[in-house]
XYZ file of N, CA and C in Angstrom:
690
model
N 90.961 -72.413 24.121
C 90.339 -73.776 22.829
C 89.505 -74.483 24.124
N 87.923 -74.952 23.923
C 87.655 -75.668 24.989
C 87.584 -77.227 24.394
N 88.428 -77.907 24.700
C 88.251 -79.917 24.392
C 87.250 -80.069 25.255
N 86.500 -80.040 25.182
C 85.325 -80.270 26.334
C 85.080 -81.759 25.833
N 84.097 -82.370 26.213
C 83.515 -84.252 25.718
C 83.038 -83.917 24.804
N 82.124 -83.044 24.477
C 80.922 -82.861 23.704
C 81.106 -81.597 22.388
N 82.170 -81.162 22.345
C 83.643 -81.024 21.404
C 84.026 -82.028 20.841
N 84.674 -82.796 21.046
C 85.276 -84.060 20.903
C 84.610 -84.610 20.254
N 82.919 -85.321 20.492
C 82.110 -85.935 19.923
C 82.387 -85.066 18.449
N 81.931 -84.088 18.693
C 80.905 -83.125 17.570
C 82.594 -83.605 16.417
N 84.061 -83.473 16.631
C 85.341 -83.507 16.024
C 84.989 -84.550 15.448
N 84.947 -86.058 16.136
C 85.582 -87.283 16.004
C 83.971 -87.293 14.728
N 82.451 -86.936 14.671
C 81.413 -86.413 13.656
C 81.724 -86.181 12.849
N 82.138 -84.963 12.319
C 82.581 -84.472 11.549
C 84.011 -84.736 10.436
N 84.920 -85.013 10.983
C 86.142 -85.650 10.582
C 87.249 -84.761 11.045
N 88.607 -84.746 10.516
C 89.615 -83.741 10.454
C 89.848 -82.645 9.320
N 89.240 -82.836 8.112
C 89.137 -81.618 7.488
C 88.435 -80.604 8.396
N 86.841 -81.022 8.272
C 86.133 -80.160 9.119
C 86.315 -79.509 10.415
N 87.151 -80.268 11.277
C 87.998 -79.785 12.556
C 88.826 -79.127 12.630
N 89.704 -79.089 11.247
C 90.635 -77.786 10.954
C 90.032 -76.575 10.718
N 88.955 -76.755 9.879
C 87.828 -75.574 9.764
C 87.826 -74.866 10.899
N 87.281 -76.113 11.979
C 87.101 -75.229 13.659
C 87.571 -74.474 13.940
N 88.798 -74.970 13.814
C 90.285 -74.803 14.997
C 90.966 -73.502 13.985
N 90.886 -73.092 13.157
C 91.152 -72.496 12.311
C 90.562 -71.131 12.863
N 89.174 -71.183 12.921
C 88.271 -70.356 13.466
C 88.931 -69.628 14.646
N 88.900 -70.522 15.361
C 89.893 -70.226 16.835
C 91.662 -69.462 16.535
N 92.227 -69.652 15.455
C 93.425 -69.401 15.561
C 93.134 -67.421 15.001
N 92.159 -67.463 14.276
C 91.600 -66.162 13.250
C 91.704 -65.203 14.813
N 90.873 -65.759 16.102
C 90.720 -64.860 16.660
C 91.897 -64.517 17.677
N 92.951 -65.430 17.770
C 94.326 -65.502 18.789
C 95.002 -64.933 18.029
N 95.454 -65.057 16.617
C 96.608 -64.804 16.287
C 96.655 -64.003 15.257
N 97.141 -62.810 15.606
C 97.238 -60.927 15.126
C 97.671 -61.904 13.505
N 99.108 -62.390 13.742
C 99.480 -62.358 12.390
C 99.264 -63.982 11.693
N 98.322 -64.097 11.777
C 98.009 -65.121 10.968
C 97.625 -65.137 9.723
N 98.602 -66.271 8.874
C 97.923 -66.025 7.394
C 97.234 -67.440 6.931
N 96.744 -67.820 6.374
C 95.923 -69.160 5.768
C 95.642 -68.937 4.729
N 96.274 -69.791 3.358
C 96.086 -69.662 1.854
C 95.652 -71.028 1.651
N 94.999 -71.273 0.521
C 94.156 -71.779 0.101
C 94.183 -72.063 -1.587
N 94.622 -73.476 -2.141
C 94.103 -73.710 -3.498
C 92.736 -74.318 -3.915
N 92.280 -73.251 -3.947
C 90.953 -73.252 -4.268
C 90.032 -74.370 -3.395
N 90.037 -74.805 -2.059
C 89.774 -75.691 -1.575
C 89.116 -75.207 -0.416
N 88.483 -73.656 -0.308
C 88.100 -73.163 0.703
C 87.130 -74.244 1.307
N 86.250 -74.690 0.775
C 84.872 -75.749 1.175
C 85.614 -77.262 1.642
N 86.322 -77.825 1.202
C 86.559 -78.753 1.408
C 87.771 -78.811 2.625
N 88.238 -77.718 2.593
C 89.296 -77.912 4.129
C 88.164 -77.338 5.484
N 87.235 -76.967 5.149
C 86.319 -76.499 5.930
C 86.145 -74.593 6.622
N 86.645 -73.869 5.570
C 87.428 -72.759 5.462
C 86.461 -71.855 5.490
N 85.106 -72.225 4.586
C 84.209 -71.232 4.334
C 83.898 -70.053 5.527
N 83.410 -70.615 6.705
C 83.382 -69.900 7.937
C 84.841 -68.603 8.189
N 85.965 -69.295 8.095
C 86.960 -68.500 8.169
C 87.469 -67.660 7.280
N 87.036 -67.335 6.117
C 87.343 -66.261 5.475
C 85.962 -65.049 4.988
N 85.159 -65.675 5.709
C 83.916 -64.885 5.824
C 84.693 -63.841 7.287
N 84.849 -64.641 8.064
C 84.984 -63.691 9.085
C 86.526 -62.758 9.171
N 87.100 -63.726 8.340
C 88.408 -63.114 8.743
C 89.477 -62.898 7.461
N 88.754 -62.624 6.650
C 89.185 -62.250 4.778
C 90.198 -61.291 4.700
N 90.905 -60.183 5.676
C 92.058 -60.145 6.121
C 93.004 -60.913 6.006
N 92.983 -62.105 6.519
C 93.781 -63.558 6.926
C 93.559 -64.619 6.102
N 92.955 -64.077 4.779
C 92.688 -65.649 3.945
C 93.525 -65.604 2.720
N 94.201 -65.976 2.035
C 94.381 -65.659 0.423
C 93.980 -67.225 -0.376
N 93.097 -67.214 -1.508
C 93.020 -68.447 -2.098
C 93.780 -68.259 -3.362
N 94.794 -68.369 -3.705
C 95.565 -68.347 -4.854
C 95.289 -69.506 -6.020
N 94.570 -70.035 -6.490
C 93.237 -70.904 -7.285
C 94.411 -72.340 -7.446
N 93.757 -72.886 -8.348
C 94.595 -74.313 -8.368
C 96.099 -73.771 -9.268
N 96.904 -73.280 -7.634
C 98.167 -72.841 -8.249
C 98.882 -73.737 -7.175
N 99.262 -74.487 -6.897
C 100.253 -75.312 -5.812
C 101.348 -74.778 -5.498
N 102.093 -74.673 -6.396
C 103.804 -73.774 -6.505
C 103.503 -72.640 -6.154
N 102.327 -71.822 -6.743
C 102.531 -70.235 -6.333
C 101.973 -70.526 -4.781
N 101.323 -71.414 -4.131
C 100.643 -71.440 -2.644
C 102.075 -71.528 -2.126
N 102.823 -72.075 -2.565
C 104.233 -72.258 -1.151
C 104.921 -70.898 -2.071
N 105.391 -70.322 -2.699
C 106.065 -69.483 -3.052
C 105.362 -68.013 -2.093
N 103.942 -67.795 -1.990
C 103.659 -67.272 -1.545
C 103.842 -67.415 -0.267
N 103.458 -68.226 0.003
C 103.672 -68.505 1.679
C 104.993 -68.035 2.339
N 105.852 -68.653 1.755
C 107.200 -68.290 1.920
C 107.828 -67.021 2.013
N 106.828 -66.184 1.327
C 107.174 -64.427 1.390
C 106.774 -63.763 2.206
N 105.101 -64.351 2.201
C 104.723 -63.938 3.552
C 105.585 -64.596 5.338
N 106.269 -65.678 4.988
C 106.331 -66.146 6.230
C 108.025 -65.051 6.441
N 108.644 -64.689 5.131
C 109.639 -63.733 5.255
C 109.385 -62.800 6.201
N 107.881 -61.856 5.777
C 107.790 -60.895 6.719
C 106.993 -60.557 8.406
N 107.625 -62.016 8.665
C 106.634 -62.114 9.871
C 105.252 -62.936 9.936
N 104.633 -63.472 8.987
C 103.250 -63.829 9.007
C 103.749 -65.370 10.148
N 102.402 -66.079 10.893
C 102.150 -67.544 10.855
C 101.804 -68.081 9.658
N 101.935 -68.699 9.020
C 101.487 -68.857 7.754
C 101.134 -70.362 7.668
N 99.510 -70.465 7.155
C 99.412 -71.827 7.391
C 98.567 -72.474 5.432
N 99.448 -73.486 4.803
C 98.686 -73.794 3.813
C 98.001 -74.579 3.860
N 96.592 -74.737 3.002
C 96.009 -76.363 2.500
C 95.418 -76.690 1.795
N 95.760 -77.533 0.963
C 95.215 -78.265 -0.441
C 94.850 -79.828 -0.070
N 94.530 -80.543 -1.011
C 94.735 -81.730 -1.273
C 95.773 -82.320 -0.789
N 96.223 -83.319 -0.164
C 97.496 -84.262 0.136
C 98.669 -84.366 -0.802
N 98.172 -85.146 -2.068
C 98.714 -85.007 -3.303
C 98.987 -83.962 -3.902
N 98.336 -82.718 -3.764
C 98.946 -81.376 -4.357
C 99.745 -80.140 -3.235
N 99.577 -81.108 -2.510
C 100.376 -79.939 -0.981
C 101.671 -80.544 -0.745
N 101.774 -82.079 -1.506
C 103.138 -82.259 -1.152
C 104.250 -82.700 -2.666
N 103.231 -83.078 -3.387
C 104.091 -83.711 -4.611
C 104.355 -82.358 -5.500
N 103.253 -82.246 -5.740
C 103.444 -81.076 -7.050
C 103.975 -79.704 -6.892
N 104.237 -79.530 -5.440
C 105.579 -78.703 -5.095
C 106.500 -79.061 -4.461
N 106.752 -79.779 -4.194
C 107.968 -80.497 -4.229
C 109.273 -80.117 -3.746
N 109.459 -79.127 -5.182
C 111.150 -78.363 -5.433
C 110.705 -77.273 -4.713
N 109.531 -76.686 -4.410
C 109.410 -75.210 -3.665
C 109.396 -75.921 -2.207
N 108.777 -76.735 -1.990
C 109.052 -77.073 -0.472
C 110.724 -77.320 -0.333
N 110.975 -78.186 -1.246
C 112.558 -78.273 -0.454
C 113.234 -77.016 -0.837
N 112.883 -76.184 -1.744
C 114.042 -74.917 -1.711
C 113.565 -73.741 -0.680
N 112.279 -73.047 -0.675
C 112.210 -72.581 0.273
C 111.520 -72.618 2.343
N 111.244 -73.977 2.017
C 111.129 -74.720 3.638
C 112.015 -75.368 3.935
N 112.780 -76.400 3.033
C 113.764 -76.700 3.373
C 115.121 -75.924 3.558
N 115.244 -75.530 2.268
C 116.864 -75.255 2.190
C 116.554 -73.858 2.889
N 115.726 -72.753 2.303
C 115.937 -71.644 3.059
C 115.006 -71.637 4.388
N 114.752 -71.869 4.626
C 114.108 -71.978 6.527
C 113.270 -71.536 6.408
N 112.298 -71.648 5.629
C 110.901 -70.321 6.178
C 110.319 -71.490 6.957
N 109.514 -70.712 7.558
C 108.509 -71.457 8.422
C 106.832 -71.749 8.081
N 106.617 -72.758 7.467
C 105.255 -72.685 6.950
C 104.498 -73.742 7.351
N 102.963 -74.163 8.068
C 102.313 -75.018 8.506
C 101.111 -75.084 7.034
N 101.777 -77.051 6.646
C 101.055 -77.246 5.225
C 100.209 -78.423 6.093
N 98.686 -78.234 5.244
C 98.229 -79.183 5.604
C 97.694 -80.110 4.789
N 97.847 -81.393 4.717
C 97.586 -81.645 3.650
C 96.172 -82.080 3.605
N 95.165 -82.365 2.987
C 93.815 -82.614 3.098
C 93.590 -84.661 2.487
N 92.732 -84.894 3.262
C 92.468 -86.814 2.728
C 94.067 -87.025 2.226
N 94.363 -87.713 3.237
C 95.687 -88.560 2.418
C 95.161 -90.095 2.562
N 96.178 -90.668 2.041
C 95.987 -92.039 1.660
C 94.898 -92.199 0.307
N 93.704 -92.787 1.262
C 93.446 -93.776 -0.058
C 91.981 -93.542 -0.032
N 91.419 -92.526 0.778
C 90.211 -91.981 1.583
C 89.529 -91.756 0.131
N 90.125 -90.542 -0.662
C 89.151 -90.223 -2.218
C 89.756 -90.721 -3.200
N 89.685 -91.876 -2.701
C 90.217 -93.094 -4.119
C 89.192 -92.736 -5.148
N 87.696 -92.914 -4.638
C 86.842 -92.202 -5.265
C 87.090 -91.541 -6.868
N 87.304 -90.324 -6.623
C 88.058 -89.696 -7.520
C 88.575 -89.848 -8.323
N 89.565 -90.993 -7.944
C 90.877 -91.403 -9.098
C 92.168 -91.113 -8.369
N 93.052 -92.235 -8.868
C 94.290 -91.353 -8.540
C 94.989 -90.744 -7.956
N 94.135 -89.378 -8.801
C 94.778 -88.063 -9.049
C 94.620 -87.530 -7.583
N 93.799 -88.027 -6.709
C 93.576 -87.417 -5.186
C 94.250 -88.758 -4.106
N 94.917 -89.703 -4.763
C 95.071 -90.765 -3.650
C 97.033 -89.881 -3.681
N 97.484 -90.449 -2.321
C 98.486 -90.049 -1.252
C 99.071 -90.937 -0.660
N 100.087 -91.834 -1.123
C 100.682 -92.613 -0.031
C 101.895 -92.087 -0.298
N 103.085 -91.139 -0.630
C 103.933 -91.193 -1.052
C 104.610 -90.049 -0.120
N 103.278 -89.323 0.264
C 103.751 -87.883 0.888
C 104.223 -87.314 1.923
N 104.132 -88.724 3.075
C 105.276 -88.700 3.929
C 106.722 -88.932 3.383
N 106.835 -89.978 2.823
C 108.330 -90.364 2.293
C 108.804 -89.365 1.554
N 108.302 -88.335 0.757
C 108.379 -87.385 0.029
C 108.540 -85.551 1.297
N 107.877 -85.713 1.842
C 108.515 -84.871 2.948
C 109.686 -85.270 4.006
N 109.698 -86.588 4.234
C 110.599 -86.855 5.547
C 112.368 -86.572 4.869
N 112.138 -86.551 3.513
C 113.276 -86.395 2.664
C 113.968 -84.922 2.724
N 113.121 -84.047 3.561
C 113.559 -83.214 3.093
C 113.820 -82.288 4.551
N 115.080 -81.442 5.106
C 115.261 -81.118 5.847
C 114.823 -79.743 6.836
N 114.403 -80.100 8.273
C 114.263 -78.858 8.297
C 112.639 -78.856 8.782
N 111.699 -79.905 8.409
C 110.395 -80.231 8.554
C 109.964 -81.194 9.231
N 108.964 -81.296 9.979
C 108.135 -82.413 11.095
C 107.077 -82.840 10.207
N 106.899 -83.730 10.465
C 105.327 -84.333 9.656
C 104.805 -84.552 11.141
N 103.065 -84.820 11.277
C 102.485 -84.979 12.116
C 101.270 -85.737 11.128
N 100.753 -86.573 11.670
C 99.647 -87.769 11.117
C 98.778 -87.574 11.877
N 97.865 -86.907 12.448
C 96.998 -86.975 13.544
C 95.874 -88.367 13.836
N 95.918 -88.695 14.970
C 95.065 -90.272 15.125
C 93.260 -90.145 15.054
N 93.477 -88.934 15.280
C 91.959 -88.493 15.409
C 91.863 -87.224 14.974
N 90.360 -86.724 15.351
C 90.238 -85.211 15.097
C 90.731 -84.419 16.216
N 90.800 -84.988 17.435
C 90.876 -84.593 18.805
C 92.250 -84.195 18.670
N 93.246 -84.771 18.165
C 94.707 -85.160 17.894
C 94.972 -83.711 16.577
N 94.325 -83.584 15.437
C 94.206 -82.619 14.727
C 94.223 -81.871 14.978
N 93.042 -81.212 16.206
C 93.031 -79.972 16.617
C 94.095 -79.478 17.701
N 94.814 -80.168 18.487
C 95.472 -80.107 19.562
C 97.330 -79.658 18.117
N 97.176 -80.407 17.643
C 98.893 -80.603 16.646
C 98.208 -79.361 15.772
N 97.125 -78.791 15.349
C 96.754 -77.439 14.843
C 97.824 -76.489 15.447
N 96.850 -76.406 16.841
C 97.440 -75.443 17.677
C 99.289 -75.304 17.704
N 99.751 -76.205 18.292
C 101.393 -76.693 18.348
C 102.268 -76.441 17.469
N 101.707 -76.355 16.569
C 102.254 -76.278 14.919
C 102.515 -74.603 15.218
N 101.449 -73.869 15.332
C 101.563 -72.233 15.439
C 102.786 -72.270 15.944
N 102.895 -72.599 17.019
C 104.064 -72.324 18.394
C 105.429 -73.418 17.828
N 105.219 -73.689 16.788
C 106.433 -74.503 16.519
C 107.637 -73.554 15.941
N 109.095 -73.921 16.231
C 110.129 -72.782 15.159
C 109.969 -73.502 13.550
N 109.969 -74.705 13.015
C 109.852 -75.002 11.967
C 108.739 -75.642 11.221
N 109.047 -75.216 10.030
C 107.940 -76.102 9.131
C 106.969 -77.520 9.542
N 105.917 -78.024 9.130
C 105.005 -78.588 9.625
C 104.729 -79.041 8.490
N 104.166 -80.332 8.141
C 103.335 -81.094 7.319
C 102.572 -81.570 8.377
N 101.099 -81.401 8.241
C 100.316 -81.824 9.401
C 99.337 -82.867 7.861
N 99.299 -84.159 8.286
C 98.934 -84.865 7.178
C 97.076 -86.039 7.953
N 96.310 -85.178 6.848
C 95.063 -85.445 7.869
C 94.528 -86.585 6.760
N 94.493 -87.775 7.733
C 93.719 -88.778 7.181
C 92.435 -89.042 6.958
N 91.892 -90.253 6.700
C 89.963 -90.247 7.279
C 89.440 -89.612 6.561
N 87.946 -89.877 7.002
C 86.507 -89.303 6.427
C 86.222 -88.271 7.587
N 84.641 -88.714 7.330
C 83.775 -88.417 8.165
C 83.036 -89.392 9.490
N 82.723 -89.031 10.637
C 82.948 -90.135 11.286
C 84.395 -91.059 12.000
N 85.292 -89.721 12.473
C 86.916 -90.214 12.359
C 86.752 -90.817 13.695
N 87.090 -92.051 14.001
C 86.743 -93.045 15.752
C 87.204 -92.239 16.695
N 86.938 -92.262 17.842
C 88.166 -91.063 18.876
C 89.308 -92.174 19.377
N 90.295 -92.013 19.356
C 91.361 -92.365 19.493
C 91.455 -92.303 21.319
N 92.268 -90.830 21.475
C 92.232 -89.953 22.690
C 90.976 -89.841 23.311
N 91.511 -89.102 24.267
C 90.783 -88.381 25.873
C 90.964 -86.772 25.696
N 89.961 -86.545 26.637
C 90.631 -84.981 26.585
C 91.459 -84.152 27.095
N 91.786 -85.288 28.409
C 93.265 -84.858 28.953
C 94.284 -85.680 28.140
N 94.555 -85.987 26.998
C 95.648 -86.331 26.095
C 96.585 -84.882 26.123
N 97.615 -85.061 26.234
C 99.168 -84.310 25.937
C 99.204 -83.771 24.805
N 99.084 -83.261 24.059
C 99.797 -83.303 22.548
C 101.401 -82.952 22.748
N 102.620 -83.579 22.188
C 103.822 -82.798 22.339
C 104.299 -83.869 20.760
N 104.850 -82.718 19.628
C 105.443 -82.369 18.610
C 106.647 -83.793 18.723
N 107.001 -84.773 17.869
C 108.415 -85.693 18.112
C 108.046 -86.546 18.901
N 107.092 -86.872 19.890
C 106.612 -88.103 20.905
C 106.009 -88.871 20.378
N 106.155 -89.876 20.279
C 105.209 -91.611 20.188
C 104.536 -91.777 21.289
N 103.391 -92.270 21.159
C 102.754 -92.223 22.665
C 102.060 -94.289 22.342
N 102.323 -94.938 23.527
C 102.368 -96.014 23.688
C 100.205 -95.924 23.783
N 99.644 -96.726 23.637
C 98.783 -96.414 23.578
C 97.758 -97.898 24.385
N 98.780 -98.874 24.318
C 98.279 -100.036 24.585
C 99.229 -101.556 25.482
N 99.204 -101.930 26.449
C 100.781 -102.732 26.778
C 100.022 -103.956 26.083
N 101.716 -104.424 25.829
C 101.372 -105.796 25.200
C 103.402 -106.140 26.039
N 103.061 -108.090 25.289
C 104.493 -108.280 25.697
C 104.775 -109.665 24.571
N 103.588 -109.722 23.463
C 105.033 -110.346 22.833
C 104.671 -109.980 21.143
N 103.926 -108.758 21.063
C 103.959 -108.642 19.939
C 103.990 -106.894 19.699
N 104.452 -105.829 18.608
C 104.138 -104.514 19.170
C 103.608 -104.242 17.296
N 102.382 -103.041 17.402
C 101.859 -102.763 16.459
C 102.532 -101.053 16.194
N 102.749 -101.163 15.583
C 103.215 -99.201 15.744
C 102.372 -98.557 14.127
N 101.728 -97.387 14.142
C 100.667 -97.668 13.272
C 100.605 -95.838 13.199
N 100.147 -94.799 12.189
C 99.784 -93.355 12.096
C 98.997 -93.334 11.754
N 98.187 -91.685 11.964
C 97.366 -91.478 11.047
C 95.674 -92.053 11.829
N 94.910 -91.942 10.930
C 93.482 -93.117 11.489
C 93.603 -94.532 10.956
N 94.835 -94.805 10.973
C 95.582 -96.349 11.099
C 95.342 -97.079 12.590
N 96.010 -95.768 13.654
C 96.415 -96.592 15.107
C 94.106 -96.771 15.579
N 93.477 -96.232 15.254
C 92.410 -96.705 15.759
C 92.096 -97.933 14.786
N 92.752 -98.931 14.086
C 92.630 -100.202 13.625
C 93.328 -100.677 13.468
N 94.141 -100.604 14.557
C 95.780 -100.855 15.147
C 94.933 -101.601 16.401
N 94.263 -100.448 17.073
C 93.782 -101.188 18.962
C 93.334 -101.876 18.400
N 92.345 -101.869 17.294
C 90.889 -102.813 17.087
C 91.903 -104.346 16.495
N 92.762 -104.079 15.823
C 93.433 -105.524 15.945
C 94.329 -105.890 16.853
N 94.596 -105.389 18.170
C 95.133 -105.805 18.854
C 94.157 -106.625 19.582
N 92.715 -106.035 19.704
C 91.478 -106.322 20.765
C 91.631 -107.884 19.870
N 91.835 -108.223 18.963
C 91.124 -109.693 18.186
C 92.132 -110.092 18.600
N 93.180 -109.412 18.450
C 94.946 -110.431 19.084
C 94.674 -111.260 20.229
N 94.043 -109.925 21.176
C 93.781 -110.584 22.519
C 92.909 -112.187 22.425
N 91.921 -111.530 21.930
C 90.724 -113.267 22.393
C 91.391 -114.444 21.065
N 92.541 -113.998 20.483
C 93.250 -115.476 20.252
C 94.330 -115.500 21.222
N 94.766 -115.070 22.376
C 95.802 -115.393 23.752
C 97.177 -114.370 23.032
N 97.068 -113.409 22.048
C 98.515 -113.219 21.843
C 98.231 -111.379 22.537
N 99.145 -111.342 22.975
C 99.316 -109.807 23.971
C 100.074 -109.057 23.470
N 99.192 -107.798 22.322
C 99.871 -106.988 21.600
C 99.822 -105.376 21.984
N 101.388 -104.926 22.224
C 100.850 -103.426 22.138
C 101.054 -102.608 21.132
N 100.100 -101.831 21.286
C 99.937 -100.278 20.309
C 100.729 -99.126 20.129
């Protein structure tokens, strides 16, 4: 994967969902046993090109998220490297029992990508808002959560998830024009916290696209004479 400055700027401009779609094209080229499943969200997930280029690696189950997880678990049990994706509330809350049983209890490995988590799609109503997904998935064993701070981290997290032994929930937040937090030499590791700014008076802990806002807040605090680490 080419993590060039130009690519990183493009990913930042198009946002995490479209970046995920671009990374999927690379995964399709390099992973023979890859299967990406969606619940009627190919365009929203940036996967229109993927499903045309790799139709044998793509399944759209329709608006049937509980079946999405059931089918994904079945494919995983047969040795496929499976990714599922739909909007965050439907990826997590709507099929919580299937995730708990098939992924948490039975241990089938699936990478779940929750689109537009948080309040970014509030214009579509509360049905598309998702502020509970972290707590729900966190309560289920054998699943890790990744909440990328920017589109570069989205790219690196998606690639890392393919090689992880257990299931992962990638929580994509923010919209287009996703501000860049990390540089191309950033080394992503699952389960590692990152100190982005040194401070000696207070510490701000953030996740997802709120990391950029936390850095901005630290800059404002510095102007008031308050030293904040992030």
